Amino acid sequence: ALASTARSVIDVFICITQLGICCVYIVFISQNLQQIFDSYYGEVNYHIYMAIILIPMLVLANIKNLKHLSPVSMLSNILLFTGLCIISYYIFQDLPCTWERKTVATFGQLPLYFGTALFAFTGINVVLPLENQMKSPADLKGWNGVLNTSMVIVSSLFIAV
């Protein structure tokens, strides 16, 4: 009895977490699109961009098999890596001296940092479905398994930025 209740509670919290992440993602992307396109086409409310984003997201959300999402995931990884390279290029242009910089951010900036760091690891909810669809699920675990390797890479990239 307790196991089924705990399972239901966990499922509810995973759904709430994913819903929150999707909402933040949609707002973030739509506001960035607004900043890009407003300079070219005039001001448009970011709610319009939310509606435009909703269409491809609904299509992608209806794909049940993770195998069919792998090309989209690969494209997103390539774009993410390209974006990180571009950001790194601009970060290191006209770099000020280290003594001119604050050693630690202000207390008010810490929640933004932790929110960003936690957002980077939100894909952990798909680990179990991914493991269930793998040909050899044992490859996911272990010190050099897929999970640890990907977490080290993601952590390193976000620490670098």
XYZ file of C-alpha atoms in Angstrom:
161
model
C 0.000 0.000 0.000
C 2.796 2.397 0.884
C 4.716 1.515 -2.270
C 1.824 2.411 -4.577
C 1.218 5.670 -2.692
C 4.910 6.571 -2.871
C 4.950 5.746 -6.588
C 1.960 8.041 -7.185
C 3.519 10.863 -5.162
C 6.790 10.540 -7.100
C 4.919 10.547 -10.428
C 3.021 13.697 -9.410
C 6.219 15.485 -8.380
C 7.979 14.469 -11.598
C 5.038 15.837 -13.606
C 5.054 19.100 -11.628
C 8.822 19.439 -12.093
C 8.640 18.792 -15.824
C 5.719 21.193 -16.233
C 7.652 23.919 -14.430
C 10.736 23.272 -16.521
C 8.731 23.427 -19.731
C 7.101 26.700 -18.673
C 10.461 28.277 -17.851
C 11.885 26.966 -21.123
C 9.029 28.403 -23.201
C 9.295 31.812 -21.518
C 13.088 31.842 -21.888
C 13.047 30.902 -25.572
C 10.205 33.270 -26.450
C 11.876 36.227 -24.733
C 15.146 35.485 -26.542
C 13.332 35.236 -29.876
C 11.643 38.537 -29.081
C 15.025 40.201 -28.511
C 16.313 38.866 -31.830
C 13.311 39.550 -34.053
C 12.205 42.870 -32.541
C 15.321 44.532 -33.885
C 14.443 43.353 -37.425
C 10.644 43.327 -37.584
C 9.482 45.738 -34.899
C 8.044 45.015 -31.494
C 5.871 41.933 -31.055
C 4.546 40.662 -27.734
C 6.502 37.638 -26.522
C 3.208 35.766 -26.072
C 3.077 35.512 -29.879
C 6.481 33.816 -29.837
C 5.161 31.449 -27.162
C 2.349 30.436 -29.495
C 4.817 29.889 -32.344
C 7.064 27.735 -30.135
C 4.091 25.702 -28.946
C 3.513 24.117 -32.362
C 6.883 22.316 -32.744
C 6.917 21.470 -29.031
C 3.551 19.729 -29.298
C 4.806 17.739 -32.276
C 7.964 16.683 -30.417
C 6.019 15.862 -27.240
C 3.872 13.367 -29.155
C 6.868 11.232 -30.137
C 6.667 8.232 -27.818
C 9.788 6.310 -28.802
C 13.069 7.844 -27.657
C 14.778 6.257 -30.664
C 12.912 8.665 -32.953
C 13.994 11.645 -30.834
C 17.703 10.888 -31.159
C 18.229 13.006 -34.339
C 16.552 15.972 -32.645
C 18.662 15.392 -29.545
C 21.837 15.228 -31.636
C 20.934 18.480 -33.394
C 20.254 20.174 -30.054
C 23.598 18.954 -28.686
C 25.424 20.319 -31.729
C 23.640 23.671 -31.392
C 24.323 23.783 -27.643
C 28.022 23.087 -28.171
C 28.175 25.696 -30.950
C 26.487 28.233 -28.680
C 28.906 27.486 -25.853
C 31.844 27.954 -28.227
C 30.475 31.310 -29.416
C 29.845 32.420 -25.829
C 33.370 31.362 -24.846
C 34.804 33.331 -27.762
C 33.030 36.532 -26.673
C 33.759 35.962 -22.984
C 37.493 35.932 -23.607
C 37.492 39.097 -25.744
C 38.920 42.111 -23.857
C 39.138 40.121 -20.634
C 39.635 42.441 -17.646
C 42.304 41.786 -15.049
C 41.350 39.354 -12.313
C 41.834 41.886 -9.511
C 39.157 44.106 -11.080
C 36.544 41.341 -10.704
C 34.555 40.346 -7.647
C 35.687 37.038 -6.171
C 32.160 35.938 -5.255
C 28.815 37.016 -6.658
C 26.344 38.947 -4.550
C 23.887 37.033 -2.406
C 21.044 38.134 -4.695
C 22.693 36.436 -7.691
C 23.057 33.027 -6.012
C 19.453 31.884 -6.615
C 19.897 32.583 -10.337
C 23.064 30.488 -10.369
C 21.510 27.559 -8.526
C 18.388 27.751 -10.698
C 20.531 27.596 -13.819
C 22.631 24.747 -12.446
C 19.563 22.731 -11.444
C 17.949 23.410 -14.822
C 20.985 21.811 -16.477
C 20.330 18.524 -14.696
C 16.585 18.267 -15.281
C 17.042 15.504 -17.825
C 17.593 13.042 -14.994
C 13.867 12.220 -15.158
C 14.371 10.475 -18.500
C 17.140 8.184 -17.248
C 14.838 5.296 -16.313
C 12.840 5.358 -19.582
C 16.131 5.617 -21.463
C 17.551 2.661 -19.561
C 14.418 0.622 -20.314
C 14.826 1.213 -24.070
C 18.569 0.525 -24.262
C 19.836 -2.653 -25.937
C 22.279 -3.208 -23.086
C 21.087 -1.325 -19.973
C 24.312 -2.212 -18.149
C 26.109 0.373 -20.337
C 24.234 3.150 -18.530
C 25.769 2.403 -15.144
C 29.310 2.136 -13.894
C 32.061 4.675 -13.405
C 32.543 5.071 -17.186
C 28.929 4.425 -18.170
C 26.775 6.668 -20.307
C 25.165 8.408 -17.316
C 28.392 9.310 -15.507
C 30.168 10.318 -18.695
C 27.339 12.619 -19.790
C 27.015 14.162 -16.312
C 30.756 14.906 -16.201
C 30.601 16.539 -19.640
C 27.521 18.641 -18.800
C 28.970 19.664 -15.414
C 32.287 20.616 -17.003
C 30.631 22.729 -19.676
C 28.485 24.629 -17.182
C 31.383 25.151 -14.789
C 33.470 26.476 -17.702
C 30.812 29.017 -18.649
